[in-house]
């Protein structure tokens, strides 16, 4: 039975995974386990060299140069130790991805659109990693700068399991865990690997079953069936779509998460099932945990967060969702999506504050 071809993200990553990425991830696993077994002290540098080689192989010398240039520019700007300047640099680097002349130049580097999109997705995610490192560099004392050197930035930026699509892990977490030297057990790691592969294979089979039988995205791509459907049917389609999105990211984040575990790191928690969620706030906290931690640490809290005035909370939340919309591409529908999510979070938090008033609690 033919599959629903309208979910670009799933089809794209499955195709790349089968062709090259899964093989490169297997190579990373081999290098990681050998370095943990033989040269634990040099593990970060072994993985850095492997990640740079994999990047060169997959994206070519020009794609590799673009990512290296982004890292070098971010590191140079971080030397001023000004968070605002670091953020300005990050936003400008993201903006360069959407300049038509630059896009056309990068397209000419590759034979297919899929190769160009791989570079685009990779650089977008690397921008977040560069931002995390640069802000941590700005915030740490001069005595701690040795742990925030350019080689450590490269080890972080070129760490291959999270290279193309995440999940996001902040530099402070990555650095602390990567430096930690633990007892290495081949038997324990082998059990973790086998159990992890079985789980991911089950999720992949479930996603393939959904995309071959349900045709959710094909239905959404045509206005005619949507116009003739009842409200109950539309609600069912919406639920089916978000459930597929959930299962899809169990696979897309499950594979790199397993490799993080094999490397002795603690990966961000996998997405929580959307059927168990009933609020915007919980959705943002527990679906993409790595992105949530990034947004809270580098945008929401520095802007005041929940500890500031009501206006400050509204502003910090608005800036957080504005960045999410801009990073995802900045198209008009993304701004609407971000605004609706911001409104949902604000309404929920406002309702909680009202319900926490003792008079209201007495009435309840």
C-alpha positions as semicolon CSV with decimal commas, in nm:
position;residue;x (nm);y (nm);z (nm)
1;X;0,000;0,000;0,000
2;X;0,148;0,342;-0,097
3;X;0,232;0,581;0,185
4;X;0,102;0,933;0,241
5;X;0,373;1,145;0,073
6;X;0,258;1,479;0,215
7;X;0,454;1,473;0,544
8;X;0,778;1,619;0,413
9;X;0,970;1,597;0,741
10;X;0,919;1,223;0,795
11;X;0,987;1,128;0,434
12;X;1,294;1,353;0,425
13;X;1,467;1,221;0,737
14;X;1,378;0,857;0,669
15;X;1,532;0,887;0,321
16;X;1,848;1,052;0,453
17;X;1,866;0,803;0,739
18;X;1,855;0,505;0,506
19;X;2,108;0,653;0,265
20;X;2,381;0,791;0,491
21;X;2,293;0,932;0,833
22;X;2,226;0,600;1,010
23;X;2,561;0,469;0,883
24;X;2,738;0,782;1,009
25;X;2,563;0,749;1,346
26;X;2,681;0,388;1,363
27;X;3,034;0,513;1,295
28;X;2,998;0,766;1,577
29;X;2,885;0,487;1,809
30;X;3,192;0,280;1,721
31;X;3,434;0,572;1,772
32;X;3,261;0,667;2,097
33;X;3,275;0,321;2,250
34;X;3,637;0,267;2,145
35;X;3,741;0,603;2,290
36;X;3,554;0,535;2,615
37;X;3,722;0,196;2,639
38;X;4,077;0,304;2,547
39;X;4,122;0,683;2,579
40;X;3,839;0,818;2,797
41;X;4,033;1,140;2,862
42;X;4,039;1,225;2,491
43;X;3,682;1,121;2,412
44;X;3,553;1,478;2,341
45;X;3,829;1,535;2,085
46;X;3,782;1,196;1,917
47;X;3,411;1,269;1,878
48;X;3,486;1,624;1,758
49;X;3,717;1,498;1,482
50;X;3,462;1,234;1,380
51;X;3,179;1,491;1,372
52;X;3,385;1,727;1,155
53;X;3,471;1,442;0,917
54;X;3,104;1,336;0,896
55;X;3,000;1,695;0,827
56;X;3,262;1,724;0,550
57;X;3,151;1,394;0,396
58;X;2,779;1,475;0,401
59;X;2,771;1,852;0,335
60;X;3,090;1,892;0,137
61;X;3,380;2,128;0,199
62;X;3,162;2,437;0,143
63;X;2,892;2,325;0,384
64;X;3,159;2,239;0,641
65;X;3,315;2,583;0,589
66;X;2,980;2,758;0,647
67;X;2,928;2,585;0,984
68;X;3,289;2,646;1,087
69;X;3,254;3,013;0,988
70;X;2,935;3,051;1,195
71;X;3,114;2,902;1,496
72;X;3,420;3,125;1,449
73;X;3,209;3,443;1,416
74;X;3,002;3,351;1,724
75;X;3,317;3,282;1,926
76;X;3,479;3,610;1,817
77;X;3,171;3,813;1,913
78;X;3,149;3,630;2,249
79;X;3,493;3,771;2,340
80;X;3,322;4,105;2,409
81;X;3,119;3,928;2,683
82;X;2,802;4,122;2,600
83;X;2,487;3,910;2,591
84;X;2,300;4,162;2,378
85;X;2,579;4,164;2,118
86;X;2,583;3,783;2,117
87;X;2,209;3,772;2,054
88;X;2,240;4,032;1,777
89;X;2,510;3,819;1,613
90;X;2,293;3,506;1,638
91;X;1,991;3,677;1,483
92;X;2,202;3,817;1,199
93;X;2,349;3,473;1,127
94;X;1,998;3,327;1,120
95;X;1,886;3,611;0,891
96;X;2,159;3,523;0,639
97;X;1,987;3,188;0,583
98;X;1,690;3,372;0,430
99;X;1,871;3,613;0,195
100;X;1,767;3,507;-0,160
101;X;2,114;3,564;-0,312
102;X;2,279;3,356;-0,040
103;X;2,016;3,083;-0,079
104;X;2,077;3,062;-0,454
105;X;2,453;3,046;-0,404
106;X;2,420;2,757;-0,158
107;X;2,177;2,576;-0,386
108;X;2,436;2,578;-0,665
109;X;2,678;2,389;-0,437
110;X;2,461;2,076;-0,453
111;X;2,303;1,856;-0,719
112;X;1,966;1,817;-0,543
113;X;1,730;2,026;-0,330
114;X;1,747;1,763;-0,054
115;X;2,119;1,825;-0,010
116;X;2,064;2,200;0,013
117;X;1,785;2,151;0,269
118;X;2,014;1,929;0,477
119;X;2,260;2,218;0,497
120;X;1,979;2,462;0,581
121;X;1,838;2,246;0,861
122;X;2,184;2,171;1,000
123;X;2,296;2,535;1,007
124;X;1,967;2,641;1,171
125;X;2,018;2,394;1,455
126;X;2,391;2,480;1,481
127;X;2,293;2,847;1,531
128;X;2,121;2,748;1,857
129;X;2,430;2,556;1,969
130;X;2,657;2,853;1,888
131;X;2,422;3,083;2,079
132;X;2,423;2,855;2,384
133;X;2,803;2,836;2,393
134;X;2,849;3,211;2,338
135;X;2,606;3,310;2,614
136;X;2,766;3,068;2,859
137;X;3,102;3,222;2,767
138;X;2,964;3,570;2,842
139;X;2,825;3,464;3,180
140;X;3,123;3,274;3,321
141;X;3,411;3,426;3,517
142;X;3,759;3,464;3,359
143;X;3,887;3,177;3,575
144;X;3,640;2,942;3,401
145;X;3,727;3,048;3,046
146;X;3,955;2,747;2,995
147;X;3,647;2,525;2,992
148;X;3,495;2,756;2,728
149;X;3,774;2,747;2,473
150;X;3,727;2,735;2,095
151;X;3,815;2,361;2,081
152;X;3,535;2,296;2,332
153;X;3,301;2,500;2,114
154;X;3,392;2,284;1,815
155;X;3,344;1,966;2,021
156;X;2,996;2,092;2,110
157;X;2,896;2,225;1,768
158;X;3,021;1,919;1,575
159;X;2,884;1,658;1,817
160;X;2,727;1,432;1,556
161;X;2,419;1,267;1,719
162;X;2,253;1,610;1,759
163;X;2,410;1,759;1,446
164;X;2,132;1,773;1,187
165;X;1,805;1,788;1,377
166;X;1,873;1,800;1,753
167;X;1,762;1,743;2,020
168;X;1,909;2,053;2,175
169;X;2,134;2,021;2,477
170;X;2,274;2,338;2,637
171;X;2,652;2,380;2,650
172;X;2,677;2,384;3,029
173;X;2,505;2,044;3,049
174;X;2,708;1,904;2,758
175;X;3,040;2,024;2,899
176;X;2,984;1,895;3,253
177;X;2,869;1,553;3,136
178;X;3,135;1,516;2,868
179;X;3,412;1,595;3,120
180;X;3,277;1,344;3,370
181;X;3,470;1,018;3,357
182;X;3,269;0,716;3,468
183;X;3,332;0,346;3,488
184;X;3,266;0,195;3,146
185;X;3,081;-0,135;3,116
186;X;3,052;-0,294;2,772
187;X;2,778;-0,528;2,896
188;X;2,564;-0,246;3,040
189;X;2,602;-0,036;2,727
190;X;2,514;-0,333;2,507
191;X;2,191;-0,388;2,703
192;X;2,103;-0,017;2,675
193;X;2,169;-0,031;2,299
194;X;1,958;-0,344;2,235
195;X;1,663;-0,223;2,443
196;X;1,684;0,122;2,280
197;X;1,691;-0,022;1,927
198;X;1,386;-0,239;2,000
199;X;1,190;0,060;2,132
200;X;1,287;0,284;1,839
201;X;1,204;0,008;1,588
202;X;0,857;-0,026;1,745
203;X;0,799;0,351;1,720
204;X;0,923;0,354;1,360
205;X;0,687;0,068;1,266
206;X;0,398;0,252;1,430
207;X;0,479;0,574;1,242
208;X;0,507;0,384;0,912
209;X;0,175;0,212;0,981
210;X;0,008;0,549;1,045
211;X;0,152;0,708;0,733
212;X;0,055;0,410;0,515
213;X;-0,301;0,370;0,644
214;X;-0,433;0,701;0,774
215;X;-0,343;0,960;0,504
216;X;-0,384;1,245;0,753
217;X;-0,159;1,490;0,572
218;X;-0,305;1,412;0,230
219;X;-0,651;1,497;0,364
220;X;-0,520;1,826;0,507
221;X;-0,365;1,923;0,173
222;X;-0,705;1,935;0,000
223;X;-0,980;2,178;0,098
224;X;-1,267;1,970;-0,045
225;X;-1,272;1,684;0,210
226;X;-1,218;1,929;0,496
227;X;-1,513;2,145;0,390
228;X;-1,745;1,844;0,372
229;X;-1,630;1,691;0,703
230;X;-1,822;1,730;1,028
231;X;-1,671;1,907;1,329
232;X;-1,621;1,570;1,499
233;X;-1,432;1,441;1,193
234;X;-1,215;1,756;1,186
235;X;-1,139;1,711;1,555
236;X;-1,041;1,349;1,491
237;X;-0,812;1,454;1,206
238;X;-0,646;1,715;1,424
239;X;-0,590;1,460;1,702
240;X;-0,454;1,205;1,453
241;X;-0,209;1,462;1,315
242;X;-0,065;1,560;1,653
243;X;-0,042;1,193;1,756
244;X;0,157;1,119;1,440
245;X;0,376;1,423;1,515
246;X;0,440;1,278;1,861
247;X;0,532;0,931;1,732
248;X;0,750;1,086;1,462
249;X;0,957;1,272;1,719
250;X;0,990;0,965;1,938
251;X;1,193;0,828;1,645
252;X;1,370;1,149;1,536
253;X;1,478;1,230;1,894
254;X;1,495;0,870;2,013
255;X;1,787;0,776;1,785
256;X;2,021;1,060;1,892
257;X;1,897;1,024;2,251
258;X;2,010;0,660;2,253
259;X;2,354;0,760;2,124
260;X;2,380;1,028;2,393
261;X;2,320;0,757;2,652
262;X;2,585;0,537;2,492
263;X;2,828;0,831;2,517
264;X;2,762;0,862;2,890
265;X;2,546;1,175;2,854
266;X;2,192;1,231;2,976
267;X;1,966;1,320;2,681
268;X;1,666;1,552;2,716
269;X;1,350;1,357;2,797
270;X;1,159;1,231;2,494
271;X;0,831;1,406;2,406
272;X;0,538;1,343;2,637
273;X;0,229;1,192;2,472
274;X;0,005;1,473;2,351
275;X;-0,306;1,283;2,463
276;X;-0,194;1,333;2,824
277;X;-0,160;1,712;2,786
278;X;-0,431;1,961;2,863
279;X;-0,244;2,292;2,864
280;X;-0,019;2,505;2,645
281;X;0,232;2,535;2,929
282;X;0,273;2,159;2,972
283;X;0,301;2,113;2,596
284;X;0,595;2,355;2,577
285;X;0,762;2,210;2,885
286;X;0,740;1,844;2,799
287;X;0,727;1,801;2,420
288;X;1,065;1,940;2,310
289;X;1,243;1,948;2,645
290;X;1,579;2,057;2,503
291;X;1,430;2,356;2,322
292;X;1,229;2,449;2,632
293;X;1,543;2,452;2,848
294;X;1,720;2,668;2,591
295;X;1,435;2,920;2,577
296;X;1,400;2,939;2,956
297;X;1,774;2,971;3,027
298;X;1,868;3,217;2,754
299;X;1,553;3,423;2,689
300;X;1,275;3,388;2,946
301;X;1,479;3,409;3,270
302;X;1,725;3,681;3,154
303;X;1,427;3,895;3,050
304;X;1,272;3,867;3,398
305;X;1,038;3,572;3,356
306;X;0,776;3,501;3,621
307;X;0,978;3,689;3,887
308;X;0,920;4,027;3,719
309;X;0,609;4,243;3,703
310;X;0,303;4,145;3,503
311;X;0,421;4,356;3,210
312;X;0,770;4,203;3,236
313;X;0,625;3,851;3,232
314;X;0,414;3,934;2,926
315;X;0,719;4,080;2,748
316;X;0,957;3,793;2,831
317;X;0,699;3,536;2,721
318;X;0,629;3,731;2,400
319;X;1,001;3,751;2,316
320;X;1,038;3,378;2,377
321;X;0,762;3,289;2,131
322;X;0,881;3,554;1,885
323;X;1,223;3,387;1,873
324;X;1,067;3,042;1,826
325;X;0,862;3,171;1,532
326;X;1,164;3,348;1,378
327;X;1,393;3,046;1,419
328;X;1,141;2,814;1,254
329;X;1,143;3,032;0,943
330;X;0,957;3,354;1,021
331;X;0,672;3,298;0,774
332;X;0,343;3,473;0,850
333;X;0,165;3,155;0,960
334;X;0,445;3,092;1,214
335;X;0,390;3,436;1,368
336;X;0,017;3,354;1,402
337;X;0,108;3,017;1,556
338;X;0,348;3,180;1,801
339;X;0,096;3,450;1,893
340;X;-0,177;3,193;1,963
341;X;0,059;2,987;2,178
342;X;0,165;3,301;2,365
343;X;-0,200;3,390;2,422
344;X;-0,276;3,037;2,546
345;X;0,012;3,045;2,796
346;X;-0,084;3,393;2,918
347;X;-0,449;3,296;2,968
348;X;-0,351;2,981;3,159
349;X;-0,106;3,159;3,386
350;X;-0,349;3,446;3,442
351;X;-0,624;3,202;3,537
352;X;-0,387;3,024;3,782
353;X;-0,304;3,357;3,947
354;X;-0,670;3,445;3,983
355;X;-0,753;3,102;4,126
356;X;-0,467;3,131;4,376
357;X;-0,635;3,432;4,544
358;X;-0,764;3,319;4,886
359;X;-1,107;3,477;4,831
360;X;-1,156;3,286;4,506
361;X;-1,036;2,964;4,668
362;X;-1,289;3,014;4,951
363;X;-1,567;3,065;4,695
364;X;-1,463;2,748;4,513
